[in-house]
Coordinates of C-alpha atoms and ligand atoms in Angstrom, one line a residue:
Chain D
X14 CA -1.6 14.4 22.2
X15 CA -1.8 18.4 23.4
X16 CA 1.8 19.8 23.2
X17 CA 0.7 19.9 27.4
X18 CA 2.0 17.1 28.9
X19 CA -0.2 17.5 31.6
X20 CA -3.0 17.7 28.7
X21 CA -4.5 14.3 27.2
X22 CA -6.7 15.4 24.3
X23 CA -7.2 14.6 20.8
X24 CA -4.0 14.1 19.2
X25 CA -2.4 16.5 16.3
X26 CA -1.9 12.6 14.4
X27 CA -5.7 13.0 13.6
X28 CA -7.1 15.5 11.4
X29 CA -8.5 18.3 13.2
X30 CA -11.9 17.8 10.6
X31 CA -13.2 13.8 9.6
X32 CA -15.3 14.7 6.7
X33 CA -16.3 11.2 6.2
X34 CA -20.3 12.0 7.3
X35 CA -20.6 14.9 5.3
X36 CA -20.8 18.5 7.2
X37 CA -23.1 17.2 9.4
X38 CA -20.7 15.9 11.7
X39 CA -17.3 16.6 11.5
X40 CA -15.9 15.4 14.9
X41 CA -16.7 11.5 15.5
X42 CA -15.5 8.6 13.5
X43 CA -17.6 5.7 12.1
X44 CA -17.1 3.5 14.4
X45 CA -19.8 1.8 16.9
X46 CA -20.2 3.0 20.0
X47 CA -17.1 1.1 22.3
X48 CA -15.8 -0.6 19.1
X49 CA -11.6 -1.4 19.6
X50 CA -10.5 0.2 16.5
X51 CA -11.1 3.8 17.8
X52 CA -9.1 2.6 21.1
X53 CA -6.3 1.4 18.8
X54 CA -6.5 4.3 16.6
X55 CA -5.7 6.6 19.5
X56 CA -2.8 4.8 20.4
X57 CA -1.4 4.6 17.2
X58 CA -1.8 8.2 16.6
X59 CA 0.1 8.7 20.6
X60 CA 2.9 7.0 19.3
X61 CA 3.1 8.5 16.3
X62 CA 3.5 11.7 17.6
X63 CA 5.3 10.5 20.4
X64 CA 8.1 9.3 18.1
X65 CA 8.1 12.5 15.8
X66 CA 7.3 10.4 12.8
X67 CA 3.6 12.4 11.7
X68 CA 5.5 13.6 8.6
X69 CA 7.0 10.4 7.1
X70 CA 4.1 7.7 8.2
X71 CA 2.1 6.2 6.1
X72 CA -1.0 4.1 6.9
X73 CA -2.1 1.6 4.2
X74 CA -5.6 1.3 5.5
X75 CA -7.8 -2.1 4.8
X76 CA -10.8 -3.2 3.3
X77 CA -13.4 -4.0 6.8
X78 CA -14.5 -1.4 9.6
X79 CA -11.1 0.6 9.2
X80 CA -11.7 0.9 5.7
X81 CA -11.9 4.5 6.3
X82 CA -9.0 5.0 8.6
X83 CA -8.0 7.6 6.2
X84 CA -10.5 10.1 7.0
X85 CA -8.9 10.1 10.4
X86 CA -5.0 10.2 10.4
X87 CA -3.4 12.9 9.3
X88 CA -0.3 11.0 7.6
X89 CA 0.1 10.0 4.1
X90 CA -2.5 7.6 3.4
X91 CA -3.1 4.2 1.2
X92 CA -6.5 2.5 0.9
X93 CA -6.5 -1.1 -0.6
X94 CA -7.9 -3.7 -1.9
X95 CA -9.3 -6.9 0.8
X96 CA -6.4 -8.4 2.4
X97 CA -3.2 -6.5 0.3
X98 CA -2.2 -4.3 2.8
X99 CA 1.2 -6.1 3.1
X100 CA 1.8 -6.0 -0.5
X101 CA 1.1 -2.7 -0.9
X102 CA 2.9 -1.7 2.4
X103 CA 6.1 -3.4 1.1
X104 CA 5.8 -1.5 -2.3
X105 CA 5.5 2.2 -0.6
X106 CA 8.2 0.9 2.3
X107 CA 10.5 -0.2 -0.8
X108 CA 10.1 2.4 -2.8
X109 CA 10.1 5.2 0.1
X110 CA 12.4 3.4 2.6
X111 CA 13.1 6.4 4.8
X112 CA 9.3 6.1 5.6
X113 CA 7.2 4.7 8.3
X114 CA 4.6 2.4 7.0
X115 CA 1.8 0.6 8.9
X116 CA -0.1 -1.9 7.6
X117 CA -3.4 -2.1 9.3
X118 CA -5.7 -4.7 8.9
X119 CA -8.7 -7.0 10.7
X120 CA -9.0 -10.5 11.3
X121 CA -11.0 -11.4 7.9
X122 CA -9.1 -8.9 5.9
X123 CA -5.5 -10.4 7.3
X124 CA -6.2 -14.0 8.3
X125 CA -9.2 -14.6 5.6
X126 CA -8.8 -13.0 2.1
X127 CA -5.2 -11.6 2.7
X128 CA -3.5 -14.6 4.2
X129 CA -1.1 -14.7 1.8
X130 CA 0.2 -11.4 1.3
X131 CA 0.5 -11.2 5.3
X132 CA 2.7 -14.6 5.2
X133 CA 4.8 -13.8 2.4
X134 CA 5.5 -10.3 3.6
X135 CA 6.3 -11.5 7.0
X136 CA 8.8 -14.1 5.8
X137 CA 10.2 -11.4 3.3
X138 CA 11.1 -9.8 6.8
X139 CA 9.8 -6.3 5.6
X140 CA 10.3 -3.3 7.3
X141 CA 6.8 -2.3 8.3
X142 CA 4.5 -2.8 11.6
X143 CA 1.8 -4.8 11.5
X144 CA -1.6 -3.9 13.6
X145 CA -4.1 -6.3 13.4
X146 CA -7.4 -6.5 15.0
X147 CA -8.9 -9.7 16.3
X148 CA -12.2 -9.0 16.7
X149 CA -13.3 -12.8 16.1
X150 CA -15.7 -11.3 13.2
X151 CA -16.3 -9.7 10.4
X152 CA -17.6 -6.3 11.3
X153 CA -18.1 -4.0 8.2
X154 CA -20.1 -6.7 6.4
X155 CA -22.6 -7.6 9.5
X156 CA -21.1 -9.8 11.6
X157 CA -20.2 -12.9 9.7
X158 CA -17.6 -15.8 10.8
X159 CA -14.6 -14.9 10.4
X160 CA -11.4 -17.2 10.8
X161 CA -10.6 -16.3 14.2
X162 CA -14.1 -17.1 15.2
X163 CA -14.5 -19.5 18.2
X164 CA -15.5 -22.5 18.5
X165 CA -19.4 -22.4 19.5
X166 CA -19.5 -18.9 18.9
X167 CA -22.9 -17.8 16.5
X168 CA -22.3 -15.5 13.6
X169 CA -24.5 -14.6 10.8
X170 CA -23.1 -17.5 8.8
X171 CA -22.7 -20.0 11.9
X172 CA -26.0 -19.5 13.5
X173 CA -25.9 -23.0 15.4
X174 CA -22.2 -21.6 16.5
X175 CA -18.9 -22.7 14.7
X176 CA -18.3 -26.2 14.7
X177 CA -15.1 -27.7 13.9
X178 CA -16.3 -30.3 11.7
X179 CA -17.5 -27.7 9.3
X180 CA -15.7 -24.7 9.6
X181 CA -12.4 -25.8 11.1
X182 CA -10.9 -24.1 14.3
X183 CA -9.8 -20.3 15.0
X184 CA -6.6 -19.7 13.2
X185 CA -3.7 -17.9 15.5
X186 CA -2.0 -15.9 13.7
X187 CA 0.7 -14.9 15.9
X188 CA 1.7 -18.6 16.4
X189 CA 1.5 -18.7 12.5
X190 CA 3.9 -15.9 12.4
X191 CA 6.3 -16.3 15.0
X192 CA 6.8 -20.2 13.3
X193 CA 8.8 -18.0 10.5
X194 CA 12.3 -16.8 10.9
X195 CA 12.2 -13.6 9.7
X196 CA 9.8 -11.4 12.0
X197 CA 11.6 -9.3 14.8
X198 CA 8.6 -8.7 16.9
X199 CA 5.5 -11.0 17.3
X200 CA 3.1 -10.0 20.0
X201 CA -0.5 -10.6 20.9
X202 CA -2.0 -7.5 23.1
X203 CA -5.5 -6.9 24.1
X204 CA -8.1 -4.0 24.3
X205 CA -10.2 -5.6 26.4
X206 CA -9.4 -3.7 29.9
X207 CA -7.5 -1.2 31.8
X208 CA -4.0 -3.4 32.5
X209 CA -4.4 -4.8 29.1
X210 CA -5.1 -1.3 27.6
X211 CA -2.0 0.0 29.2
X212 CA 0.1 -3.1 27.7
X213 CA -1.1 -2.3 24.3
X214 CA 0.1 1.2 24.0
X215 CA 3.4 0.2 25.1
X216 CA 3.6 -2.6 22.1
X217 CA 2.1 -0.2 19.8
X218 CA 4.5 2.1 20.7
X219 CA 7.4 -0.7 20.8
X220 CA 6.4 -1.8 17.2
X221 CA 6.7 1.4 15.5
X222 CA 9.9 2.1 17.2
X223 CA 11.1 -1.2 16.0
X224 CA 10.8 0.6 12.3
X225 CA 12.2 3.6 13.2
X226 CA 14.9 2.1 14.3
X227 CA 15.1 -0.4 10.9
X228 CA 14.5 -3.3 12.9
X229 CA 12.3 -5.1 10.5
X230 CA 8.6 -6.9 10.1
X231 CA 7.0 -6.2 13.4
X232 CA 3.2 -7.8 13.8
X233 CA 1.0 -7.0 17.0
X234 CA -2.3 -8.8 16.8
X235 CA -4.8 -7.0 19.4
X236 CA -7.7 -8.7 20.5
X237 CA -10.8 -6.1 20.5
X238 CA -14.2 -5.6 20.8
X239 CA -16.8 -6.0 18.2
X240 CA -20.0 -4.7 19.8
X241 CA -22.1 -5.0 17.1
X242 CA -20.6 -8.1 15.6
X243 CA -20.7 -9.8 19.1
X244 CA -24.9 -8.4 19.8
X245 CA -23.8 -7.2 23.4
X246 CA -23.1 -4.1 24.6
X247 CA -19.6 -2.1 24.8
X248 CA -19.1 -3.4 28.4
X249 CA -20.2 -7.0 28.0
X250 CA -18.2 -7.5 24.9
X251 CA -14.8 -6.4 26.7
X252 CA -16.3 -8.9 29.2
X253 CA -16.5 -12.0 26.3
X254 CA -12.9 -10.9 24.8
X255 CA -11.2 -11.8 28.5
X256 CA -13.7 -14.5 29.4
X257 CA -13.2 -16.4 25.8
X258 CA -10.8 -14.5 23.4
X259 CA -8.0 -14.6 25.9
X260 CA -8.4 -18.1 26.5
X261 CA -8.3 -19.1 23.1
X262 CA -5.4 -16.6 21.8
X263 CA -2.9 -16.7 24.7
X264 CA -1.7 -13.0 25.7
X265 CA 2.0 -12.8 25.2
X266 CA 4.8 -11.7 23.6
X267 CA 6.1 -14.8 20.6
X268 CA 9.2 -12.9 19.6
X269 CA 11.8 -10.2 20.3
X270 CA 14.8 -9.9 18.5
X271 CA 14.8 -6.0 18.5
X272 CA 18.1 -6.1 20.9
X273 CA 19.9 -8.1 18.1
X274 CA 18.1 -7.6 14.7
X275 CA 20.2 -5.8 12.3
X276 CA 18.6 -3.1 10.3
X277 CA 16.6 -4.2 7.1
X278 CA 16.0 -1.8 5.0
X279 CA 15.8 -3.5 1.4
X280 CA 17.5 -1.0 -0.1
X281 CA 17.5 -1.1 -3.6
X282 CA 17.8 -5.3 -3.2
X283 CA 16.6 -5.8 -6.7
X284 CA 18.0 -2.8 -8.9
X285 CA 21.7 -3.1 -8.6
X286 CA 22.6 -1.8 -11.8
X287 CA 26.0 -3.9 -12.1
X288 CA 24.2 -7.4 -11.1
X289 CA 21.1 -6.7 -13.5
X290 CA 23.5 -6.3 -16.3
X291 CA 25.9 -9.5 -15.7
X292 CA 22.4 -11.4 -15.0
X293 CA 21.7 -10.6 -18.6
X294 CA 24.9 -11.1 -19.9
X295 CA 25.4 -7.9 -21.2
X296 CA 28.3 -6.9 -18.3
X297 CA 31.3 -7.2 -20.4
X298 CA 29.7 -6.1 -23.8
X299 CA 28.8 -2.4 -22.1
X300 CA 33.0 -2.1 -21.8
X301 CA 33.1 -0.8 -25.6
X302 CA 29.9 1.0 -25.5
X303 CA 29.9 4.7 -25.6
X304 CA 26.9 6.5 -24.4
X305 CA 25.9 9.2 -26.4
X306 CA 22.8 10.8 -24.3
X307 CA 22.7 13.6 -22.2
X308 CA 21.3 12.0 -18.5
X309 CA 20.8 15.5 -17.1
X310 CA 18.5 16.3 -20.3
X311 CA 16.8 13.1 -20.7
X312 CA 13.2 13.5 -21.3
X313 CA 11.1 10.3 -20.1
X314 CA 10.4 8.0 -22.8
X315 CA 6.7 6.1 -22.1
X316 CA 6.4 3.8 -25.2
X317 CA 3.5 1.4 -26.2
X318 CA 4.3 -0.8 -28.6
X319 CA 1.3 -2.6 -30.1
X320 CA 0.6 -5.3 -32.9
X321 CA -0.1 -9.3 -33.5
X322 CA 2.0 -12.0 -32.0
X323 CA 4.2 -13.3 -34.2
X324 CA 5.8 -9.6 -35.1
X325 CA 8.1 -9.5 -32.6
X326 CA 6.8 -6.9 -30.5
X327 CA 7.7 -8.0 -27.0
X328 CA 11.2 -8.4 -28.0
X329 CA 11.5 -5.5 -29.6
X330 CA 10.4 -3.9 -26.6
X331 CA 13.1 -5.4 -24.4
X332 CA 16.1 -4.2 -26.9
X333 CA 14.8 -0.7 -26.2
X334 CA 15.4 -1.4 -22.6
X335 CA 18.7 -2.6 -23.5
X336 CA 19.5 0.0 -25.1
X337 CA 18.5 2.2 -22.1
X338 CA 20.7 0.2 -20.2
X339 CA 24.1 0.7 -22.1
X340 CA 23.1 4.1 -22.1
X341 CA 23.0 3.8 -18.3
X342 CA 19.8 5.2 -17.8
X343 CA 16.9 3.8 -15.7
X344 CA 14.1 1.7 -17.6
X345 CA 11.3 -1.0 -17.3
X346 CA 9.6 -3.6 -19.8
X347 CA 6.0 -5.6 -18.9
X348 CA 5.1 -7.4 -22.0
X349 CA 0.8 -7.4 -21.9
X350 CA -0.3 -10.3 -24.0
X351 CA -3.1 -12.9 -24.4
X352 CA -2.8 -16.9 -24.2
X353 CA -2.0 -17.6 -27.4
X354 CA 1.6 -17.8 -28.6
X355 CA 1.0 -16.0 -31.9
X356 CA -2.4 -14.9 -33.5
X357 CA -3.4 -13.0 -30.2
X358 CA -2.9 -9.7 -30.0
X359 CA -0.1 -8.0 -28.2
X360 CA 1.6 -5.2 -26.9
X361 CA 4.3 -4.2 -24.3
X362 CA 5.0 -1.3 -21.6
X363 CA 8.6 0.3 -22.1
X364 CA 9.6 3.5 -19.5
X365 CA 13.1 5.5 -20.4
X366 CA 13.9 8.0 -17.3
X367 CA 17.3 9.1 -16.3
X368 CA 15.1 8.9 -12.8
X369 CA 14.2 5.8 -11.1
X370 CA 11.0 4.6 -12.3
X371 CA 8.1 4.2 -10.1
X372 CA 5.5 2.3 -11.9
X373 CA 6.2 0.1 -15.0
X374 CA 2.9 0.7 -16.7
X375 CA 2.6 3.4 -19.5
X376 CA -0.9 4.6 -19.3
X377 CA -0.3 7.5 -21.4
X378 CA 2.7 6.6 -23.7
X379 CA 4.0 9.9 -25.4
X380 CA 5.1 7.2 -28.0
X381 CA 2.9 4.6 -30.0
X382 CA 4.7 2.2 -32.3
X383 CA 1.7 0.4 -34.2
X384 CA 2.3 -2.5 -36.1
X385 CA -1.2 -3.2 -37.0
X386 CA -4.8 -2.0 -37.3
X387 CA -6.5 -2.9 -34.2
X388 CA -3.2 -1.8 -32.1
X389 CA -3.9 1.8 -33.8
X390 CA -7.7 2.1 -33.4
X391 CA -7.1 0.8 -29.3
X392 CA -4.2 3.2 -28.4
X393 CA -4.3 6.0 -30.9
X394 CA -6.5 8.3 -27.9
X395 CA -4.5 7.5 -25.0
X396 CA -1.5 8.9 -26.9
X397 CA -0.2 12.2 -25.0
X398 CA -0.8 15.7 -26.2
X399 CA 2.3 16.1 -28.8
X400 CA 3.3 12.5 -28.6
X401 CA 4.8 10.4 -31.4
X402 CA 2.4 7.4 -33.4
X403 CA 4.5 5.4 -35.7
X404 CA 2.3 3.9 -38.1
X405 CA 3.1 0.8 -40.0
X406 CA 2.1 1.5 -43.1
X407 CA 2.4 -2.0 -44.8
X408 CA -0.4 -3.2 -42.7
X409 CA -2.3 0.1 -41.7
X410 CA -4.6 1.6 -44.1
X411 CA -6.0 4.1 -41.8
X412 CA -4.8 7.9 -41.2
X413 CA -4.2 8.7 -37.8
X414 CA -7.4 11.2 -36.7
X415 CA -5.9 13.6 -34.4
X416 CA -4.0 16.5 -35.1
X417 CA -2.0 16.9 -31.4
X418 CA 0.3 14.0 -32.2
X419 CA 3.2 13.7 -34.6
X420 CA 2.7 10.7 -37.0
X421 CA 5.2 8.8 -39.3
X422 CA 3.9 6.8 -42.0
X423 CA 6.6 4.0 -42.2
X424 CA 5.9 0.5 -44.2
X425 CA 7.7 -1.3 -41.5
X426 CA 6.7 -4.8 -42.6
X427 CA 7.3 -4.2 -46.3
X428 CA 10.8 -3.1 -45.4
X429 CA 11.5 -6.0 -43.4
X430 CA 10.2 -8.3 -45.6
X431 CA 11.8 -6.8 -48.3
X432 CA 15.0 -7.1 -47.2
X433 CA 15.1 -10.4 -46.0
X434 CA 13.7 -10.5 -42.4
X435 CA 10.0 -9.9 -42.0
X436 CA 10.4 -11.1 -38.0
X437 CA 13.2 -7.8 -37.7
X438 CA 9.5 -5.4 -38.6
X439 CA 8.9 -4.5 -34.7
X440 CA 12.8 -3.7 -34.3
X441 CA 12.0 -1.5 -37.6
X442 CA 9.2 0.3 -35.4
X443 CA 12.4 1.3 -32.9
X444 CA 14.4 2.3 -35.7
X445 CA 11.5 5.0 -37.4
X446 CA 10.9 6.1 -33.7
X447 CA 14.7 6.6 -32.4
X448 CA 15.1 8.2 -36.0
X449 CA 12.2 10.4 -35.6
X450 CA 12.8 11.6 -32.3
X451 CA 16.8 11.4 -32.0
X452 CA 16.2 10.8 -28.3
X453 CA 18.9 7.7 -28.4
X454 CA 20.9 8.1 -31.9
X455 CA 19.5 4.8 -34.3
X456 CA 23.2 4.2 -34.9
X457 CA 23.3 3.0 -31.3
X458 CA 20.5 0.3 -32.0
X459 CA 22.8 -0.9 -34.6
X460 CA 24.8 -1.6 -32.0
X461 CA 22.7 -3.1 -29.9
X462 CA 20.9 -5.2 -32.9
X463 CA 24.8 -6.2 -33.6
X464 CA 25.9 -7.4 -30.1
X465 CA 22.4 -9.7 -29.7
X466 CA 22.8 -11.6 -32.8
X467 CA 24.8 -14.1 -32.6
X468 CA 24.8 -14.8 -36.8
X469 CA 26.2 -12.4 -38.1
X470 CA 24.4 -12.2 -41.4
X471 CA 21.2 -11.6 -39.5
X472 CA 22.6 -9.1 -37.7
X473 CA 23.7 -7.5 -41.3
X474 CA 20.6 -7.6 -42.4
X475 CA 18.7 -6.3 -39.5
X476 CA 21.1 -3.1 -39.7
X477 CA 20.4 -2.7 -43.5
X478 CA 16.3 -2.6 -42.2
X479 CA 17.2 0.1 -39.2
X480 CA 19.2 1.9 -41.7
X481 CA 16.6 1.9 -44.8
X482 CA 13.9 3.1 -41.9
X483 CA 15.9 5.7 -40.7
X484 CA 16.5 7.2 -44.4
X485 CA 12.7 7.1 -45.0
X486 CA 11.7 8.9 -41.7
X487 CA 14.8 11.4 -42.6
X488 CA 12.7 11.8 -45.8
X489 CA 9.3 12.8 -44.2
Chain G
X8 CA -15.0 29.6 33.4
X9 CA -11.5 29.7 34.7
X10 CA -10.6 26.2 36.1
X11 CA -8.6 25.9 38.9
X12 CA -5.5 24.2 37.4
X13 CA -3.8 22.8 40.8
X14 CA -7.1 20.3 40.4
X15 CA -7.4 17.3 37.8
X16 CA -10.4 16.8 35.8
X17 CA -11.8 15.5 33.1
X18 CA -14.2 17.2 30.0
X19 CA -16.6 15.2 27.9
X20 CA -17.5 17.0 25.1
X21 CA -21.0 15.7 25.1
X22 CA -21.5 15.5 21.0
X23 CA -18.2 13.1 20.1
X24 CA -19.6 10.8 22.8
X25 CA -21.1 7.4 21.7
X26 CA -22.2 6.6 25.1
X27 CA -20.4 3.2 25.4
X28 CA -19.4 3.9 29.0
X29 CA -16.4 2.2 28.5
X30 CA -15.1 5.3 30.4
X31 CA -17.5 4.7 33.1
X32 CA -16.1 1.1 33.8
X33 CA -12.5 2.1 33.9
X34 CA -12.3 4.6 35.9
X35 CA -10.9 3.5 39.1
X36 CA -12.5 6.6 41.1
X37 CA -15.8 6.1 39.8
X38 CA -16.3 9.6 38.8
X39 CA -18.2 9.3 35.7
X40 CA -21.8 8.1 35.0
X41 CA -24.5 8.1 32.7
X42 CA -25.6 11.7 32.4
X43 CA -29.5 10.3 31.6
X44 CA -29.4 12.9 28.7
X45 CA -29.2 12.2 24.8
X46 CA -27.0 14.3 22.7
X47 CA -27.2 15.5 19.1
X48 CA -26.7 11.8 17.7
X49 CA -29.2 10.4 20.3
X50 CA -26.5 8.8 22.6
X51 CA -26.9 8.7 26.5
X52 CA -23.5 10.6 27.0
X53 CA -21.0 9.8 29.7
X54 CA -20.4 12.9 32.4
X55 CA -18.1 14.0 34.9
X56 CA -19.4 13.7 38.5
X57 CA -17.8 17.1 39.1
X58 CA -15.1 15.6 42.2
X59 CA -13.0 13.2 42.6
X60 CA -10.7 13.1 39.1
X61 CA -7.5 12.0 39.9
X62 CA -6.2 13.0 36.0
X63 CA -5.0 9.2 35.7
X64 CA -5.9 9.3 32.0
X65 CA -7.4 5.9 31.9
X66 CA -11.0 6.8 30.7
X67 CA -9.0 8.8 27.8
X68 CA -7.3 5.3 26.7
X69 CA -10.7 3.7 27.1
X70 CA -12.9 5.9 25.3
X71 CA -12.9 4.9 20.9
X72 CA -13.4 8.3 20.1
X73 CA -10.4 10.4 19.7
X74 CA -11.5 13.8 20.9
X75 CA -14.6 13.1 23.4
X76 CA -12.1 12.7 26.6
X77 CA -9.7 15.3 27.5
X78 CA -8.2 14.7 31.1
X79 CA -6.7 17.7 32.5
X80 CA -3.4 16.3 35.0
X81 CA -2.4 18.0 38.0
X82 CA -0.1 20.8 37.4
X83 CA 3.0 21.0 38.6
Ligands
TPP519 C1 -12.6 -9.1 -2.6 C2 -14.1 -8.9 -1.9 N1 -14.2 -9.2 -1.0 C3 -14.9 -9.3 -0.2 C4 -15.5 -8.2 0.3 C5 -16.6 -7.7 1.6 N2 -16.1 -7.5 2.9 C6 -16.0 -6.0 2.8 S1 -15.6 -6.1 5.0 C7 -15.4 -7.6 4.8 C8 -14.9 -8.2 6.2 C9 -14.4 -7.4 6.9 O1 -13.4 -8.0 7.9 P1 -12.7 -8.0 8.8 O2 -11.5 -7.6 8.5 O3 -12.6 -8.8 10.2 O4 -12.4 -6.2 9.8 P2 -13.9 -5.9 10.9 O5 -14.9 -5.1 9.9 O6 -14.4 -6.4 11.5 O7 -12.8 -4.2 11.1 C10 -15.3 -8.5 3.8 C11 -15.7 -9.9 3.1 C12 -15.0 -7.1 0.0 N3 -15.1 -6.2 0.2 N4 -14.4 -7.3 -1.3
SF4_520 S1 -19.1 -3.5 13.5 FE1 -17.7 -3.8 15.1 S2 -15.8 -3.2 14.2 FE2 -17.0 -2.4 12.8 S3 -17.3 -0.3 13.4 FE3 -19.0 -1.4 14.5 S4 -17.9 -2.5 16.6 FE4 -16.2 -1.6 15.3
SF4_521 S1 -15.9 6.2 26.2 FE1 -15.5 7.7 25.0 S2 -17.9 7.3 23.7 FE2 -17.6 5.9 25.6 S3 -19.2 7.2 27.0 FE3 -16.7 7.5 27.3 S4 -16.7 9.3 27.0 FE4 -18.5 8.8 25.8

């Protein structure tokens, strides 16, 4: 609202201008006359301002009529794929635990395509606030049946009325959600008349307040009018909501554990470093390891290792991550491969940083270790300017055509085969990369390989391969 | 126009109104009505009869448009 308590006007949580419709109309929303979304938006905006959380609110807008909520709310915004808002909200909240995350969804979005996401976010008790607009129809796409459509209700896809035998019963999400243990607050409200709107305002604020206090998962189902979908006037639609929806979806609080709920931020729930090292059996091994990088000066390493299945690509990638862990750095590793065990292509993404890593994906690597021809062809162009490409010259005849990257040609397969361990060729690729860039001393790789291989003889062979490769790179 | 701030009133921005008339249905004092005129977008916008508003804000919370209604409560 305005800063003057005596004036009720457009909330400061809304943008001054709504650019959705271009320059012709920057003052109205795209919602139909009488749509409940607009009414709820205003209540959410009011609570955001009342609670003083505008600068830390992140609104996740769904697919459905509210898909454009980000054109209206002057907050952080993410617009997500159909049904996925609670999953994205989970990621946003966990990576930014201090933010206030709102997952805003319609009934097609939440109760049909996104059923799995909402149930599991609720079941994990994610610290977020969900506003679920139940208007008993798919509004945006033209009035098809939603899971919440009532028995007998005519829609574009139930022209004779919804029949239990054919389409089942209306799904009651608040009842479902409140059957789970984790949610702290579950309430169904309505926008259909003045007393219910007053109640809704209070509940919207409470559900946000819960999150401000770190209380956990709050779920508010809002019975709402979609005059276009129902093909009635706005006033009639609200009468219908009262006469029909209120009976099927009772308006009530299903749970309020906020008085006793503990703060439930999922702070670093999965990234306690010691626990990770312990789980990987690395904890006691790290004791005699002396990290050698200056963490404060460490430049982010975004590496793609690529080749064919059987070259040891994925395990070499994870070796790099393990090495990073020994050094006390942050790291991620994700494999990307086809269904074939061997004979397919395979590559992995490895990130190493001195800061927490947001996404494990490496879309623009600064390092490419290309173990075969197709890998070089596929990934050469995505390497960052001034990046490094290690080319396995035993297999790849082609030269790198780019002039803005540093290239090392090393006969990795040859060296590994000559020294008796062809399977070590990708580790050899790692050795080449470390020897070329010196981001972590290549001797440290020897240490990790030595620790991870149980058979001493095999470890020794690997180490001689690493040394030979390092020598080769040193000479380039 | 200088308004008397001791008298509550409601203001409807003609071109932000979508003519849903939820405010008219909600107003406890029945001081809002269809204007019978059409705005830029072609909606029969709502209008204040000019007196009788008690500044309760009920129309504000019934209106789906963020900026269509402004309610000036009584200043105290
Ligand atoms: C994966 C995918 N499937 C289907 C659609 C089409 N689609 C867009 S909106 C929508 C229904 C939205 O209905 P609801 O969540 O009830 O929101 P409302 O529009 O009523 O607010 C559907 C099925 C889509 N965009 N993406
Ligand atoms: S179709 Fe329904 S839900 Fe969508 S904007 Fe119009 S009234 Fe609102
Ligand atoms: S509720 Fe808002 S949009 Fe609807 S008629 Fe009243 S002022 Fe216009």
